[in-house]
């Protein structure tokens, strides 16, 4: 629950910032398209794709207006945006039925279920946003990682081929990485001189130089991730 509250506050800040940035607004709307489509599917008439697209446009406009009208001091953004979008979609459906002379078949939600429903929407929307955000950041980290590997003359293909396949071997190389990370002189040599001091690493780890040479690419790649700004890739190294 604490994590949900923290992420909710983060989205509140994004909504506030989006009011002052066209780019921020576009990104926010793009991130919440799945949320908007879920609202449309609840109210749209089944078997009418054209109407669903019209309603999706209505939902996007309503979401845009919700962002523009959001005031952080009055509460969280998700419940507010959900209410604005749903009310606009209900009005849209009522207009369709008024034109046809039929009764609007919208079921009223039970009052006791509304808070739970709102909470579920908030959590689902946050999860959707977080998945997309993590995918984008992971993609950015991979591109940055590729660039750093290039400075050592290493490609992702080479790294894949040179990476150890057995868990026991990988564990021993991870111990080497940890030992290097705790030895400032070796770290400085690698980072500043762009040199992999096999002899010095052999002395602090007790592993033969030939074995370290075979593992050079994997160890270097692991060090780049461990010593760099790689929040998501570091999970894989760990």
PDB file of C-alpha atoms in Angstrom:
ATOM      1  CA  UNK A   1       0.000   0.000   0.000  1.00  0.00           C
ATOM      2  CA  UNK A   2       2.855   2.402   0.815  1.00  0.00           C
ATOM      3  CA  UNK A   3       4.286   1.811  -2.656  1.00  0.00           C
ATOM      4  CA  UNK A   4       0.908   2.579  -4.255  1.00  0.00           C
ATOM      5  CA  UNK A   5       0.626   5.803  -2.257  1.00  0.00           C
ATOM      6  CA  UNK A   6       4.140   6.840  -3.291  1.00  0.00           C
ATOM      7  CA  UNK A   7       3.454   6.168  -6.972  1.00  0.00           C
ATOM      8  CA  UNK A   8       0.098   7.938  -6.747  1.00  0.00           C
ATOM      9  CA  UNK A   9       1.882  11.033  -5.450  1.00  0.00           C
ATOM     10  CA  UNK A  10       4.371  10.767  -8.319  1.00  0.00           C
ATOM     11  CA  UNK A  11       1.533  10.749 -10.870  1.00  0.00           C
ATOM     12  CA  UNK A  12      -0.038  13.706  -9.074  1.00  0.00           C
ATOM     13  CA  UNK A  13       3.205  15.607  -9.692  1.00  0.00           C
ATOM     14  CA  UNK A  14       3.242  14.560 -13.351  1.00  0.00           C
ATOM     15  CA  UNK A  15      -0.306  15.792 -13.844  1.00  0.00           C
ATOM     16  CA  UNK A  16       0.580  19.125 -12.290  1.00  0.00           C
ATOM     17  CA  UNK A  17       3.670  19.457 -14.485  1.00  0.00           C
ATOM     18  CA  UNK A  18       1.754  18.445 -17.628  1.00  0.00           C
ATOM     19  CA  UNK A  19      -0.378  21.572 -17.326  1.00  0.00           C
ATOM     20  CA  UNK A  20       2.728  23.607 -18.133  1.00  0.00           C
ATOM     21  CA  UNK A  21       4.231  21.379 -20.830  1.00  0.00           C
ATOM     22  CA  UNK A  22       2.710  20.237 -24.138  1.00  0.00           C
ATOM     23  CA  UNK A  23       5.253  17.430 -24.308  1.00  0.00           C
ATOM     24  CA  UNK A  24       4.458  16.370 -20.750  1.00  0.00           C
ATOM     25  CA  UNK A  25       0.754  16.388 -21.569  1.00  0.00           C
ATOM     26  CA  UNK A  26       1.270  14.213 -24.653  1.00  0.00           C
ATOM     27  CA  UNK A  27       3.375  11.703 -22.716  1.00  0.00           C
ATOM     28  CA  UNK A  28       0.842  11.530 -19.894  1.00  0.00           C
ATOM     29  CA  UNK A  29      -2.044  10.930 -22.302  1.00  0.00           C
ATOM     30  CA  UNK A  30      -0.019   8.275 -24.146  1.00  0.00           C
ATOM     31  CA  UNK A  31       0.778   6.480 -20.887  1.00  0.00           C
ATOM     32  CA  UNK A  32      -2.873   6.398 -19.888  1.00  0.00           C
ATOM     33  CA  UNK A  33      -4.426   5.253 -23.149  1.00  0.00           C
ATOM     34  CA  UNK A  34      -4.951   1.735 -21.710  1.00  0.00           C
ATOM     35  CA  UNK A  35      -6.797   3.299 -18.778  1.00  0.00           C
ATOM     36  CA  UNK A  36      -8.970   5.366 -21.137  1.00  0.00           C
ATOM     37  CA  UNK A  37      -9.786   2.345 -23.303  1.00  0.00           C
ATOM     38  CA  UNK A  38     -10.839   0.406 -20.201  1.00  0.00           C
ATOM     39  CA  UNK A  39     -13.281   3.192 -19.363  1.00  0.00           C
ATOM     40  CA  UNK A  40     -14.618   3.247 -22.931  1.00  0.00           C
ATOM     41  CA  UNK A  41     -15.152  -0.533 -22.953  1.00  0.00           C
ATOM     42  CA  UNK A  42     -17.307  -0.200 -19.840  1.00  0.00           C
ATOM     43  CA  UNK A  43     -19.791   2.192 -21.425  1.00  0.00           C
ATOM     44  CA  UNK A  44     -19.619   1.592 -25.183  1.00  0.00           C
ATOM     45  CA  UNK A  45     -22.312  -0.340 -27.007  1.00  0.00           C
ATOM     46  CA  UNK A  46     -21.011  -3.771 -27.910  1.00  0.00           C
ATOM     47  CA  UNK A  47     -20.396  -4.498 -31.566  1.00  0.00           C
ATOM     48  CA  UNK A  48     -20.019  -0.875 -32.578  1.00  0.00           C
ATOM     49  CA  UNK A  49     -16.321  -0.170 -33.370  1.00  0.00           C
ATOM     50  CA  UNK A  50     -17.020   3.275 -34.828  1.00  0.00           C
ATOM     51  CA  UNK A  51     -18.847   4.354 -31.706  1.00  0.00           C
ATOM     52  CA  UNK A  52     -16.041   3.045 -29.515  1.00  0.00           C
ATOM     53  CA  UNK A  53     -13.513   5.159 -31.434  1.00  0.00           C
ATOM     54  CA  UNK A  54     -15.757   8.219 -31.044  1.00  0.00           C
ATOM     55  CA  UNK A  55     -16.010   7.512 -27.332  1.00  0.00           C
ATOM     56  CA  UNK A  56     -12.262   7.038 -27.082  1.00  0.00           C
ATOM     57  CA  UNK A  57     -11.806  10.507 -28.578  1.00  0.00           C
ATOM     58  CA  UNK A  58     -14.290  11.810 -26.012  1.00  0.00           C
ATOM     59  CA  UNK A  59     -12.352  10.082 -23.228  1.00  0.00           C
ATOM     60  CA  UNK A  60      -9.055  11.583 -24.394  1.00  0.00           C
ATOM     61  CA  UNK A  61     -10.545  15.085 -24.490  1.00  0.00           C
ATOM     62  CA  UNK A  62     -12.036  14.564 -21.021  1.00  0.00           C
ATOM     63  CA  UNK A  63      -8.689  13.323 -19.710  1.00  0.00           C
ATOM     64  CA  UNK A  64      -6.957  16.367 -21.195  1.00  0.00           C
ATOM     65  CA  UNK A  65      -9.496  18.644 -19.504  1.00  0.00           C
ATOM     66  CA  UNK A  66      -9.042  16.727 -16.231  1.00  0.00           C
ATOM     67  CA  UNK A  67      -5.305  17.405 -16.340  1.00  0.00           C
ATOM     68  CA  UNK A  68      -5.894  21.077 -17.105  1.00  0.00           C
ATOM     69  CA  UNK A  69      -8.387  21.377 -14.268  1.00  0.00           C
ATOM     70  CA  UNK A  70      -6.530  19.291 -11.694  1.00  0.00           C
ATOM     71  CA  UNK A  71      -5.537  20.974  -8.435  1.00  0.00           C
ATOM     72  CA  UNK A  72      -3.156  18.893  -6.357  1.00  0.00           C
ATOM     73  CA  UNK A  73      -4.192  20.389  -3.033  1.00  0.00           C
ATOM     74  CA  UNK A  74      -7.756  19.081  -3.536  1.00  0.00           C
ATOM     75  CA  UNK A  75      -6.818  15.406  -3.816  1.00  0.00           C
ATOM     76  CA  UNK A  76      -5.175  12.730  -5.956  1.00  0.00           C
ATOM     77  CA  UNK A  77      -5.278  12.900  -9.727  1.00  0.00           C
ATOM     78  CA  UNK A  78      -6.507   9.370 -10.537  1.00  0.00           C
ATOM     79  CA  UNK A  79      -9.903   9.514  -8.801  1.00  0.00           C
ATOM     80  CA  UNK A  80     -10.478  12.996 -10.192  1.00  0.00           C
ATOM     81  CA  UNK A  81      -9.564  12.020 -13.769  1.00  0.00           C
ATOM     82  CA  UNK A  82     -11.602   8.820 -13.535  1.00  0.00           C
ATOM     83  CA  UNK A  83     -14.674  10.748 -12.431  1.00  0.00           C
ATOM     84  CA  UNK A  84     -14.312  13.358 -15.187  1.00  0.00           C
ATOM     85  CA  UNK A  85     -13.787  10.728 -17.913  1.00  0.00           C
ATOM     86  CA  UNK A  86     -16.645   8.500 -16.745  1.00  0.00           C
ATOM     87  CA  UNK A  87     -19.088  11.389 -16.441  1.00  0.00           C
ATOM     88  CA  UNK A  88     -18.199  12.560 -19.955  1.00  0.00           C
ATOM     89  CA  UNK A  89     -18.630   9.046 -21.369  1.00  0.00           C
ATOM     90  CA  UNK A  90     -21.993   8.676 -19.660  1.00  0.00           C
ATOM     91  CA  UNK A  91     -23.117  11.988 -21.189  1.00  0.00           C
ATOM     92  CA  UNK A  92     -21.879  10.746 -24.568  1.00  0.00           C
ATOM     93  CA  UNK A  93     -23.944   7.543 -24.332  1.00  0.00           C
ATOM     94  CA  UNK A  94     -26.996   9.426 -23.114  1.00  0.00           C
ATOM     95  CA  UNK A  95     -26.741  11.697 -26.153  1.00  0.00           C
ATOM     96  CA  UNK A  96     -26.691   8.658 -28.466  1.00  0.00           C
ATOM     97  CA  UNK A  97     -29.774   7.181 -26.834  1.00  0.00           C
ATOM     98  CA  UNK A  98     -31.613  10.508 -26.795  1.00  0.00           C
ATOM     99  CA  UNK A  99     -31.144  10.740 -30.562  1.00  0.00           C
ATOM    100  CA  UNK A 100     -32.596   7.256 -31.001  1.00  0.00           C
ATOM    101  CA  UNK A 101     -35.431   7.793 -28.514  1.00  0.00           C
ATOM    102  CA  UNK A 102     -34.350   4.846 -26.356  1.00  0.00           C
ATOM    103  CA  UNK A 103     -33.714   4.595 -22.621  1.00  0.00           C
ATOM    104  CA  UNK A 104     -30.117   4.737 -21.502  1.00  0.00           C
ATOM    105  CA  UNK A 105     -29.196   1.263 -20.098  1.00  0.00           C
ATOM    106  CA  UNK A 106     -26.497   2.450 -17.701  1.00  0.00           C
ATOM    107  CA  UNK A 107     -26.294   0.535 -14.457  1.00  0.00           C
ATOM    108  CA  UNK A 108     -25.690   2.640 -11.373  1.00  0.00           C
ATOM    109  CA  UNK A 109     -22.834   1.447  -9.202  1.00  0.00           C
ATOM    110  CA  UNK A 110     -23.615   0.382  -5.688  1.00  0.00           C
ATOM    111  CA  UNK A 111     -22.519   3.205  -3.356  1.00  0.00           C
ATOM    112  CA  UNK A 112     -20.583   0.833  -1.111  1.00  0.00           C
ATOM    113  CA  UNK A 113     -18.598  -0.489  -4.099  1.00  0.00           C
ATOM    114  CA  UNK A 114     -17.487   2.883  -5.442  1.00  0.00           C
ATOM    115  CA  UNK A 115     -14.478   3.402  -3.157  1.00  0.00           C
ATOM    116  CA  UNK A 116     -13.179  -0.126  -3.838  1.00  0.00           C
ATOM    117  CA  UNK A 117     -13.710   0.324  -7.570  1.00  0.00           C
ATOM    118  CA  UNK A 118     -11.905   3.656  -7.523  1.00  0.00           C
ATOM    119  CA  UNK A 119      -9.040   2.142  -5.557  1.00  0.00           C
ATOM    120  CA  UNK A 120      -8.751  -0.742  -8.019  1.00  0.00           C
ATOM    121  CA  UNK A 121      -8.672   1.660 -10.950  1.00  0.00           C
ATOM    122  CA  UNK A 122      -5.930   3.701  -9.306  1.00  0.00           C
ATOM    123  CA  UNK A 123      -3.770   0.648  -8.595  1.00  0.00           C
ATOM    124  CA  UNK A 124      -4.313  -0.880 -12.053  1.00  0.00           C
ATOM    125  CA  UNK A 125      -3.512   2.398 -13.773  1.00  0.00           C
ATOM    126  CA  UNK A 126      -0.362   2.843 -11.719  1.00  0.00           C
ATOM    127  CA  UNK A 127       0.767  -0.677 -12.558  1.00  0.00           C
ATOM    128  CA  UNK A 128       0.144  -0.066 -16.266  1.00  0.00           C
ATOM    129  CA  UNK A 129       2.097   3.170 -16.098  1.00  0.00           C
ATOM    130  CA  UNK A 130       4.970   1.583 -14.150  1.00  0.00           C
ATOM    131  CA  UNK A 131       5.301  -1.322 -16.618  1.00  0.00           C
ATOM    132  CA  UNK A 132       5.510   1.071 -19.554  1.00  0.00           C
ATOM    133  CA  UNK A 133       7.917   3.362 -17.696  1.00  0.00           C
ATOM    134  CA  UNK A 134      10.181   0.458 -16.741  1.00  0.00           C
ATOM    135  CA  UNK A 135      10.234  -0.828 -20.324  1.00  0.00           C
ATOM    136  CA  UNK A 136      11.237   2.607 -21.614  1.00  0.00           C
ATOM    137  CA  UNK A 137      13.955   3.088 -18.988  1.00  0.00           C
ATOM    138  CA  UNK A 138      15.301  -0.416 -19.553  1.00  0.00           C
ATOM    139  CA  UNK A 139      15.505   0.286 -23.294  1.00  0.00           C
ATOM    140  CA  UNK A 140      17.399   3.523 -22.564  1.00  0.00           C
ATOM    141  CA  UNK A 141      19.790   1.700 -20.234  1.00  0.00           C
ATOM    142  CA  UNK A 142      20.483  -0.958 -22.868  1.00  0.00           C
ATOM    143  CA  UNK A 143      21.359   1.700 -25.449  1.00  0.00           C
ATOM    144  CA  UNK A 144      23.673   3.429 -22.977  1.00  0.00           C
ATOM    145  CA  UNK A 145      25.228   0.071 -22.060  1.00  0.00           C
ATOM    146  CA  UNK A 146      25.854  -0.743 -25.732  1.00  0.00           C
ATOM    147  CA  UNK A 147      27.575   2.612 -26.131  1.00  0.00           C
ATOM    148  CA  UNK A 148      29.882   1.987 -23.155  1.00  0.00           C
ATOM    149  CA  UNK A 149      30.717  -1.497 -24.394  1.00  0.00           C
ATOM    150  CA  UNK A 150      31.716  -0.003 -27.738  1.00  0.00           C
ATOM    151  CA  UNK A 151      34.455   2.041 -26.045  1.00  0.00           C
ATOM    152  CA  UNK A 152      36.026  -1.299 -25.076  1.00  0.00           C
ATOM    153  CA  UNK A 153      35.527  -2.789 -28.527  1.00  0.00           C
ATOM    154  CA  UNK A 154      32.793  -5.114 -27.241  1.00  0.00           C
ATOM    155  CA  UNK A 155      29.463  -5.794 -28.931  1.00  0.00           C
ATOM    156  CA  UNK A 156      26.336  -7.287 -27.375  1.00  0.00           C
ATOM    157  CA  UNK A 157      26.767 -10.302 -29.634  1.00  0.00           C
ATOM    158  CA  UNK A 158      30.311 -10.864 -28.392  1.00  0.00           C
ATOM    159  CA  UNK A 159      29.197 -10.444 -24.789  1.00  0.00           C
ATOM    160  CA  UNK A 160      26.438 -13.010 -25.297  1.00  0.00           C
ATOM    161  CA  UNK A 161      28.883 -15.532 -26.733  1.00  0.00           C
ATOM    162  CA  UNK A 162      31.499 -14.939 -24.026  1.00  0.00           C
ATOM    163  CA  UNK A 163      29.123 -15.014 -21.058  1.00  0.00           C
ATOM    164  CA  UNK A 164      29.481 -18.174 -18.932  1.00  0.00           C
ATOM    165  CA  UNK A 165      26.613 -20.637 -19.222  1.00  0.00           C
ATOM    166  CA  UNK A 166      27.056 -22.429 -15.897  1.00  0.00           C
ATOM    167  CA  UNK A 167      25.838 -20.912 -12.642  1.00  0.00           C
ATOM    168  CA  UNK A 168      28.942 -21.912 -10.679  1.00  0.00           C
ATOM    169  CA  UNK A 169      31.221 -20.134 -13.159  1.00  0.00           C
ATOM    170  CA  UNK A 170      29.016 -17.023 -13.226  1.00  0.00           C
ATOM    171  CA  UNK A 171      29.060 -16.916  -9.412  1.00  0.00           C
ATOM    172  CA  UNK A 172      32.864 -17.059  -9.335  1.00  0.00           C
ATOM    173  CA  UNK A 173      33.077 -14.195 -11.845  1.00  0.00           C
ATOM    174  CA  UNK A 174      30.614 -12.141  -9.836  1.00  0.00           C
ATOM    175  CA  UNK A 175      32.926 -12.549  -6.857  1.00  0.00           C
ATOM    176  CA  UNK A 176      35.709 -11.140  -9.039  1.00  0.00           C
ATOM    177  CA  UNK A 177      33.521  -8.158  -9.941  1.00  0.00           C
ATOM    178  CA  UNK A 178      32.764  -7.510  -6.259  1.00  0.00           C
ATOM    179  CA  UNK A 179      36.456  -7.757  -5.370  1.00  0.00           C
ATOM    180  CA  UNK A 180      37.404  -5.278  -8.090  1.00  0.00           C
ATOM    181  CA  UNK A 181      34.649  -2.863  -7.040  1.00  0.00           C
ATOM    182  CA  UNK A 182      36.108  -2.834  -3.524  1.00  0.00           C
ATOM    183  CA  UNK A 183      39.634  -2.073  -4.778  1.00  0.00           C
ATOM    184  CA  UNK A 184      39.818   1.647  -5.713  1.00  0.00           C
ATOM    185  CA  UNK A 185      43.228   1.417  -7.408  1.00  0.00           C
ATOM    186  CA  UNK A 186      42.011  -1.239  -9.856  1.00  0.00           C
ATOM    187  CA  UNK A 187      38.739   0.591 -10.476  1.00  0.00           C
ATOM    188  CA  UNK A 188      40.669   3.779 -11.256  1.00  0.00           C
ATOM    189  CA  UNK A 189      42.983   1.922 -13.625  1.00  0.00           C
ATOM    190  CA  UNK A 190      40.019   0.466 -15.493  1.00  0.00           C
ATOM    191  CA  UNK A 191      37.989   3.679 -15.640  1.00  0.00           C
ATOM    192  CA  UNK A 192      40.749   6.210 -16.339  1.00  0.00           C
ATOM    193  CA  UNK A 193      43.420   4.234 -18.176  1.00  0.00           C
ATOM    194  CA  UNK A 194      40.942   1.999 -20.049  1.00  0.00           C
ATOM    195  CA  UNK A 195      43.108  -0.951 -19.087  1.00  0.00           C
ATOM    196  CA  UNK A 196      42.158  -4.321 -17.577  1.00  0.00           C
ATOM    197  CA  UNK A 197      44.963  -5.152 -15.068  1.00  0.00           C
ATOM    198  CA  UNK A 198      44.766  -8.938 -15.093  1.00  0.00           C
ATOM    199  CA  UNK A 199      47.836  -9.457 -12.896  1.00  0.00           C
ATOM    200  CA  UNK A 200      46.540  -7.167 -10.130  1.00  0.00           C
ATOM    201  CA  UNK A 201      43.081  -8.773 -10.315  1.00  0.00           C
ATOM    202  CA  UNK A 202      44.667 -12.219 -10.092  1.00  0.00           C
ATOM    203  CA  UNK A 203      46.495 -11.173  -6.930  1.00  0.00           C
ATOM    204  CA  UNK A 204      43.373  -9.996  -5.109  1.00  0.00           C
ATOM    205  CA  UNK A 205      41.156 -12.889  -6.220  1.00  0.00           C
ATOM    206  CA  UNK A 206      43.572 -15.798  -6.361  1.00  0.00           C
ATOM    207  CA  UNK A 207      42.307 -16.816  -9.815  1.00  0.00           C
ATOM    208  CA  UNK A 208      44.762 -17.729 -12.611  1.00  0.00           C
ATOM    209  CA  UNK A 209      45.471 -14.976 -15.141  1.00  0.00           C
ATOM    210  CA  UNK A 210      44.452 -17.222 -18.057  1.00  0.00           C
ATOM    211  CA  UNK A 211      41.044 -17.785 -16.508  1.00  0.00           C
ATOM    212  CA  UNK A 212      40.603 -14.061 -15.939  1.00  0.00           C
ATOM    213  CA  UNK A 213      41.582 -13.343 -19.537  1.00  0.00           C
ATOM    214  CA  UNK A 214      38.869 -15.712 -20.767  1.00  0.00           C
ATOM    215  CA  UNK A 215      36.376 -13.932 -18.527  1.00  0.00           C
ATOM    216  CA  UNK A 216      37.583 -10.406 -19.339  1.00  0.00           C
ATOM    217  CA  UNK A 217      34.581  -9.407 -21.462  1.00  0.00           C
ATOM    218  CA  UNK A 218      32.001 -10.692 -18.991  1.00  0.00           C
ATOM    219  CA  UNK A 219      33.794  -9.086 -16.018  1.00  0.00           C
ATOM    220  CA  UNK A 220      34.162  -5.746 -17.804  1.00  0.00           C
ATOM    221  CA  UNK A 221      30.508  -5.716 -18.830  1.00  0.00           C
ATOM    222  CA  UNK A 222      29.434  -6.554 -15.285  1.00  0.00           C
ATOM    223  CA  UNK A 223      31.649  -3.796 -13.901  1.00  0.00           C
ATOM    224  CA  UNK A 224      30.219  -1.243 -16.325  1.00  0.00           C
ATOM    225  CA  UNK A 225      26.743  -2.034 -15.034  1.00  0.00           C
ATOM    226  CA  UNK A 226      27.755  -2.251 -11.376  1.00  0.00           C
ATOM    227  CA  UNK A 227      29.701   1.020 -11.391  1.00  0.00           C
ATOM    228  CA  UNK A 228      27.323   2.919 -13.667  1.00  0.00           C
ATOM    229  CA  UNK A 229      23.808   4.334 -13.538  1.00  0.00           C
ATOM    230  CA  UNK A 230      21.926   1.144 -14.429  1.00  0.00           C
ATOM    231  CA  UNK A 231      19.042   0.634 -12.002  1.00  0.00           C
ATOM    232  CA  UNK A 232      17.314  -2.077 -14.036  1.00  0.00           C
ATOM    233  CA  UNK A 233      20.260  -3.815 -15.689  1.00  0.00           C
ATOM    234  CA  UNK A 234      21.937  -4.093 -12.287  1.00  0.00           C
ATOM    235  CA  UNK A 235      19.087  -6.403 -11.231  1.00  0.00           C
ATOM    236  CA  UNK A 236      20.205  -8.881 -13.888  1.00  0.00           C
ATOM    237  CA  UNK A 237      23.829  -8.685 -12.782  1.00  0.00           C
ATOM    238  CA  UNK A 238      22.764  -9.369  -9.207  1.00  0.00           C
TER     239      UNK A 238
END
